Coordinates of C-alpha atoms and ligand atoms in Angstrom, one line a residue:
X218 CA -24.0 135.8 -75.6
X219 CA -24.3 134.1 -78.9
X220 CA -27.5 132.5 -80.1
X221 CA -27.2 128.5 -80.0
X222 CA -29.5 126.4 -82.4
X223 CA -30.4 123.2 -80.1
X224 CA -30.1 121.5 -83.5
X225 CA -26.3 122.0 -83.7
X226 CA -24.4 118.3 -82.8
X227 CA -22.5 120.1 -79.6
X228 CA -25.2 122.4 -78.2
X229 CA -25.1 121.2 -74.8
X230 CA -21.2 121.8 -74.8
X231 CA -21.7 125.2 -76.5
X232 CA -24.7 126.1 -73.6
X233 CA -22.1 124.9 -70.7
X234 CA -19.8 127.3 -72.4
X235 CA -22.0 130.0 -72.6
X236 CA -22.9 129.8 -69.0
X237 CA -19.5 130.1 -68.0
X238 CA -18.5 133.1 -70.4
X239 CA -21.9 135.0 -68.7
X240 CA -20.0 134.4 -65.7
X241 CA -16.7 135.6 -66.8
X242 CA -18.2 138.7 -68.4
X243 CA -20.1 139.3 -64.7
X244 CA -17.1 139.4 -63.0
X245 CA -17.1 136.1 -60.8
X246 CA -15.7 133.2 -63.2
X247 CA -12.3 133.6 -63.5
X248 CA -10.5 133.7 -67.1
X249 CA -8.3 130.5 -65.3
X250 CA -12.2 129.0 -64.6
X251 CA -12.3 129.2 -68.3
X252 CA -8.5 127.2 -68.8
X253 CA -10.5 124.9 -66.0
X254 CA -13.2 123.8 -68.1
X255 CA -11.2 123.2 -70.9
X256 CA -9.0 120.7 -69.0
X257 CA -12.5 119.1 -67.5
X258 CA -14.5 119.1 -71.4
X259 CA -11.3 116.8 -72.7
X260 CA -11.8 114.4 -70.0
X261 CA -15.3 114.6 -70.2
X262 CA -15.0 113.5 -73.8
X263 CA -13.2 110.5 -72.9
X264 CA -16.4 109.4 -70.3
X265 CA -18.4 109.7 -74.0
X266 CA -20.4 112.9 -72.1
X267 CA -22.5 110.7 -69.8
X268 CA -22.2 109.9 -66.1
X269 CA -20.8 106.7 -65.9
X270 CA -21.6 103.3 -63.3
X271 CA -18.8 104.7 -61.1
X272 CA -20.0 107.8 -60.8
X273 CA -23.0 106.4 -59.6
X274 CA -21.5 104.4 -57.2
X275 CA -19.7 107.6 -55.6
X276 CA -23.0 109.7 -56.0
X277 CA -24.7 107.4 -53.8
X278 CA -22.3 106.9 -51.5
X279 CA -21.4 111.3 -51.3
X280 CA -25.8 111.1 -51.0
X281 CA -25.5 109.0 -47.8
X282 CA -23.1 110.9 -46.4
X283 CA -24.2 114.1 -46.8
X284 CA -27.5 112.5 -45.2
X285 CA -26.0 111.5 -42.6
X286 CA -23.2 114.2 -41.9
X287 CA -23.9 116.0 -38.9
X288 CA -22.6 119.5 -40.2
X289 CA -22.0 119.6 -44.0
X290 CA -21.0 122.1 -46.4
X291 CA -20.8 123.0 -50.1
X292 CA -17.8 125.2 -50.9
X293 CA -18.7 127.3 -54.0
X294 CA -16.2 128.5 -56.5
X295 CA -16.9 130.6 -59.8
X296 CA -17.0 128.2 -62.2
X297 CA -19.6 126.2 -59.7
X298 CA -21.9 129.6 -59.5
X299 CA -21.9 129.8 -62.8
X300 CA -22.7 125.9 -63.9
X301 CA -25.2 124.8 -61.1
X302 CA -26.3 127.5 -58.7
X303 CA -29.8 126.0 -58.4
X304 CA -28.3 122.8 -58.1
X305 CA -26.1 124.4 -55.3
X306 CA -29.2 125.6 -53.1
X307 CA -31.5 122.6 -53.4
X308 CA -28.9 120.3 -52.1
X309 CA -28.3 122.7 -49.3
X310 CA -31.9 122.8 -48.1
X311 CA -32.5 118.8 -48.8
X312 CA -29.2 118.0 -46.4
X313 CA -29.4 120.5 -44.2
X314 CA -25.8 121.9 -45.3
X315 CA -24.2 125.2 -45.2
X316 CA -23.4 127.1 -48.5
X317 CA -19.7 128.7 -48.1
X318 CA -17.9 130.8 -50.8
X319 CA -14.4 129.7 -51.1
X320 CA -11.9 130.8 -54.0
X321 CA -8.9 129.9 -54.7
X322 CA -8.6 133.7 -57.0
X323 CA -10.1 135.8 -53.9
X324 CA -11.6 139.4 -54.6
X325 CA -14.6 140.9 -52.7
X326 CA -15.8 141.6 -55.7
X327 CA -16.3 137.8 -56.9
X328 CA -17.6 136.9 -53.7
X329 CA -20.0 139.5 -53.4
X330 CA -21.3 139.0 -56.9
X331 CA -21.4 134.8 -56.3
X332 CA -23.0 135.8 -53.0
X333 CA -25.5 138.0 -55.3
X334 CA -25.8 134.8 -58.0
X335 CA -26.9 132.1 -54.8
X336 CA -29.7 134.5 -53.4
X337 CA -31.3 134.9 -56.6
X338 CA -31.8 130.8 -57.0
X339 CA -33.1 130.7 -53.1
X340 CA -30.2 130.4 -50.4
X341 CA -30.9 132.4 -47.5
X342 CA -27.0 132.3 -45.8
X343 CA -24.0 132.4 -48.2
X344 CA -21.2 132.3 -45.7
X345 CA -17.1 132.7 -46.4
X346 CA -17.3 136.3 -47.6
X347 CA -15.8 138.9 -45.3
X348 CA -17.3 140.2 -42.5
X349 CA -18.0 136.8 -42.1
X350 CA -16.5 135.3 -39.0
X351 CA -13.5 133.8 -41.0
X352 CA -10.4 132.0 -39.9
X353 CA -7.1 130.4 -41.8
X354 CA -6.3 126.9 -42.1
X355 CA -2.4 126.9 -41.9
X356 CA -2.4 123.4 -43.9
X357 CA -3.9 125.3 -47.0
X358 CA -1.0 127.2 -48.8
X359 CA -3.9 129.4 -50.9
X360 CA -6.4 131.8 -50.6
X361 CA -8.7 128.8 -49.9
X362 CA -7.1 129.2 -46.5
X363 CA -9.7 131.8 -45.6
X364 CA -12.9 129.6 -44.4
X365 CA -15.8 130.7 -42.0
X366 CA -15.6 129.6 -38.3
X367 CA -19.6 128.5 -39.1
X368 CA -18.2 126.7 -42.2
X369 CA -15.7 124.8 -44.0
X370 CA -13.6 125.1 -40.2
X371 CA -16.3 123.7 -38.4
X372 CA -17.7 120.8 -41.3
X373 CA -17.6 117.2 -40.9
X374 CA -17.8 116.8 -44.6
X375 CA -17.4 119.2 -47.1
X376 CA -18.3 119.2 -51.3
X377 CA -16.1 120.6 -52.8
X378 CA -16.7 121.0 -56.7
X379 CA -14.0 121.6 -59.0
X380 CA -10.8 121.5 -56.7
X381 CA -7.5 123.1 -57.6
X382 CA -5.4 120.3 -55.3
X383 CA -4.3 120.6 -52.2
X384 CA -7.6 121.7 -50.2
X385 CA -8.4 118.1 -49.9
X386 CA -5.5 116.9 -49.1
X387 CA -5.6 119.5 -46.3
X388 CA -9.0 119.0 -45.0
X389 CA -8.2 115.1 -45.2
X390 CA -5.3 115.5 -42.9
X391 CA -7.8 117.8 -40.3
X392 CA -10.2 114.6 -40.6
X393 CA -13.3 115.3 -42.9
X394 CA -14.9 114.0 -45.4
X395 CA -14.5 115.1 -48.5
X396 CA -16.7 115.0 -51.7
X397 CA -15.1 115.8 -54.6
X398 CA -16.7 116.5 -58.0
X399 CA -13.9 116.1 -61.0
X400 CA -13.3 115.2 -64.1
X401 CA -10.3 114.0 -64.4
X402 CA -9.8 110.8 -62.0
X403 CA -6.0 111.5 -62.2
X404 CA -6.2 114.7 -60.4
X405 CA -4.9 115.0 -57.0
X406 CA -8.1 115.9 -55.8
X407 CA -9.6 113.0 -57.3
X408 CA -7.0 110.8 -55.8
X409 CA -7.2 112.3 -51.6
X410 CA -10.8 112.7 -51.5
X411 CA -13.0 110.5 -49.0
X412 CA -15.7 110.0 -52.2
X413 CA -14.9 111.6 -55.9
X414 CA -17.6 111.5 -58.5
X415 CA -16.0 111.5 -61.6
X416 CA -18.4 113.5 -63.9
X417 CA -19.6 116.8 -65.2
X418 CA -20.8 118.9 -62.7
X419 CA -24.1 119.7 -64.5
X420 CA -24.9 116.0 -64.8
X421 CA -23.7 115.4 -61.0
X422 CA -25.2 117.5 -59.0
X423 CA -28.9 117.0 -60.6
X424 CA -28.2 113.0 -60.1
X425 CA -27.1 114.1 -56.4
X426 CA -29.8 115.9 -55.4
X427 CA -32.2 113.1 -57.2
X428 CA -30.0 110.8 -54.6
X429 CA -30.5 112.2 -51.8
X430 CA -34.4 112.2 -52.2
X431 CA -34.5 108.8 -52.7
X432 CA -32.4 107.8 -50.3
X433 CA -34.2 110.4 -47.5
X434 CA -36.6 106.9 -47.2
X435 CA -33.7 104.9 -45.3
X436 CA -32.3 104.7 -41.9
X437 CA -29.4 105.9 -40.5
X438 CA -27.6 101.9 -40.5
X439 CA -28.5 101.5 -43.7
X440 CA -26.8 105.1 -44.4
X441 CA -24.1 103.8 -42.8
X442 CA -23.9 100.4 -44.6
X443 CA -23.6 102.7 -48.0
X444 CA -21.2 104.5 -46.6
X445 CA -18.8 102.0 -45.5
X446 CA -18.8 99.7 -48.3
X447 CA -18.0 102.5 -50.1
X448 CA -14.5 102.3 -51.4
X449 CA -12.5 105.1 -53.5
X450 CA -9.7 103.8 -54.6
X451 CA -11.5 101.2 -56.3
X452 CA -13.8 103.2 -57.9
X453 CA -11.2 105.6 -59.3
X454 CA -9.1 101.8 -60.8
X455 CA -13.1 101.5 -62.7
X456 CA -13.3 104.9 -63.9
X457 CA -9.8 104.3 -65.8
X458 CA -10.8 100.8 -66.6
X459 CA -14.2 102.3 -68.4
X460 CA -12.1 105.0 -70.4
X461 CA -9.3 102.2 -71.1
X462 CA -11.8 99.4 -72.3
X463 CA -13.8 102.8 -74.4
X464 CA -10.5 104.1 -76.1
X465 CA -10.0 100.4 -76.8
X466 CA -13.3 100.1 -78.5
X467 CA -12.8 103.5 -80.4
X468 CA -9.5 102.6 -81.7
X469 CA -11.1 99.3 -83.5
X470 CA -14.5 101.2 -85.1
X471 CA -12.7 104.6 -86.1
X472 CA -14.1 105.4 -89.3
X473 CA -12.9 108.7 -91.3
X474 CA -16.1 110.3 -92.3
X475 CA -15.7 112.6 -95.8
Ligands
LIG124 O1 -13.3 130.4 -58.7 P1 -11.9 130.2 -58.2 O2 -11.1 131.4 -58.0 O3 -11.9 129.4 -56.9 O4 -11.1 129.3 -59.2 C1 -11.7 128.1 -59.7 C2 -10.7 127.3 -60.6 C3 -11.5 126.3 -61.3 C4 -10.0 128.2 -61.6 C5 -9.6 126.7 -59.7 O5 -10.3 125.9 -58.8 C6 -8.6 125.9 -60.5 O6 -7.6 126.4 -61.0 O7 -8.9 124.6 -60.7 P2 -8.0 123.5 -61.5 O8 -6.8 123.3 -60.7 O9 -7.9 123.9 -62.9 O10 -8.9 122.2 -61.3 C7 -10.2 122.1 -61.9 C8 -10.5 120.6 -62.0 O11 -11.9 120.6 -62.3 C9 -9.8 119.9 -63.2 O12 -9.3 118.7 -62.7 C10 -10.9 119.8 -64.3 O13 -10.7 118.6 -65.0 C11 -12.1 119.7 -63.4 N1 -13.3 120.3 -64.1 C12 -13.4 121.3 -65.0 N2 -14.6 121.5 -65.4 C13 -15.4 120.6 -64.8 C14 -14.6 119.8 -63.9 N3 -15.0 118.8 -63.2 C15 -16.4 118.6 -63.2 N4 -17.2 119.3 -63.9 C16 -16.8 120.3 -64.7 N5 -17.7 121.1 -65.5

């Protein structure tokens, strides 16, 4: 790893980066993980780095949910172990959910090593690996078919942070609710997900489990009430609205500096 001054203008950027080489030289980020978070830094750059109104919207509505889900899970991929793992565990124990290793680039290796990364911030049951009770889901034409019978299979809703496509899709079609954390709004993740938070990943999931404690207070109607007036598709039209009316701005001040 390479020594970051906090003074440098990206450091933040640089530190994500680094997190997710650490993980890549460990064996359980993937070099296509890498490609990944490429794709997700441009977009990200286009939100102007913060986590914009709709993505607050859709992380109070994914925090009612998961509050009032009766059997959730978090599907964890490498890029997710590498980025929030903490994150990861204290939104399992808050919600009550089930932490489940699921990769789309399956080795026992990575999942014994992302297994290996979740213990060491606190989670007591990593399911998904082998030897696990696992089962395929026919609608999943990946290695994201393989899910654990006390999992994904069983959910009512599941998270599932940075997506690769048609997982959602499928788990739509088998009725669950599904949270999605992505970047790009244009994804096809983005677009069959029950509830997409369009944001980083380290800014969501701290803002998620912030959420979810301050929403522990209410009652299961007024859960509900979140919930339903909850509505994706119009979120999604805001998130391009914001980056629209942003480039818009942008185009008018751009200044060459020399
Ligand atoms: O660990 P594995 O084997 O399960 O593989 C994980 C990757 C990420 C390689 C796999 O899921 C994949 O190929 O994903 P995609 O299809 O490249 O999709 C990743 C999506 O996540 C893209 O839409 C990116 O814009 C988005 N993304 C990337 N980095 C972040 C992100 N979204 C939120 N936060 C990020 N830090």
């Amino acid at each position: 790893m390479i020594e970051i001054s906090p003074n440098h203008p990206r450091y933040w950027s640089l530190v994500i980066r680094e997190r997710l080489v650490k993980g890549f030289e460990e064996g359980y980020v993937v070099p296509q993980g890498l490609i990944a978070h490429g794709r997700g830094e441009c977009f990200d750059y286009l939100l102007g780095e913060v986590t914009i109104p709709p993505a607050l919207k859709a992380i109070r509505a994914a925090a009612a949910t998961l509050l009032i889900s009766k059997y959730p899970v978090i599907s964890v991929n490498g890029n997710a172990a590498a980025l929030v793992p903490g994150e990861i565990v204290r939104l399992a124990k808050l919600v009550g959910a089930k932490i489940e290793v699921n990769l789309f680039h399956r080795t026992r290796s990575r999942e014994l090593k992302i297994v290996e990364v979740l213990r060491s911030y606190g989670a007591d049951e990593v399911l998904g690996v082998e030897g696990d009770d696992l089962t395929t889901i026919p609608e999943i034409f990946s290695e994201r078919r393989k899910v654990s019978l006390r999992g994904i299979y069983r959910a009512d809703t599941v998270l599932v942070p940075l997506e690769d496509g048609d997982r959602a899709e499928a788990l739509r079609k088998l009725g669950k609710t599904v949270i999605a954390i992505d970047l790009n709004p244009l994804s096809r993740t983005s677009r069959a997900a029950s509830i997409t938070i369009v944001d980083n990943i380290v800014r969501a999931l701290p803002k998620l489990v912030e959420e979810v404690e301050s929403l522990k207070k209410f009652n299961v109607n007024e859960l509900r009430r979140i919930v339903t007036e909850y509505n994706n598709e119009e979120v999604l039209k805001e998130v391009i609205n914001y980056i629209l009316d942003r480039l818009y701005i942008l185009s008018k001040e751009l200044r060459l500096t020399t």
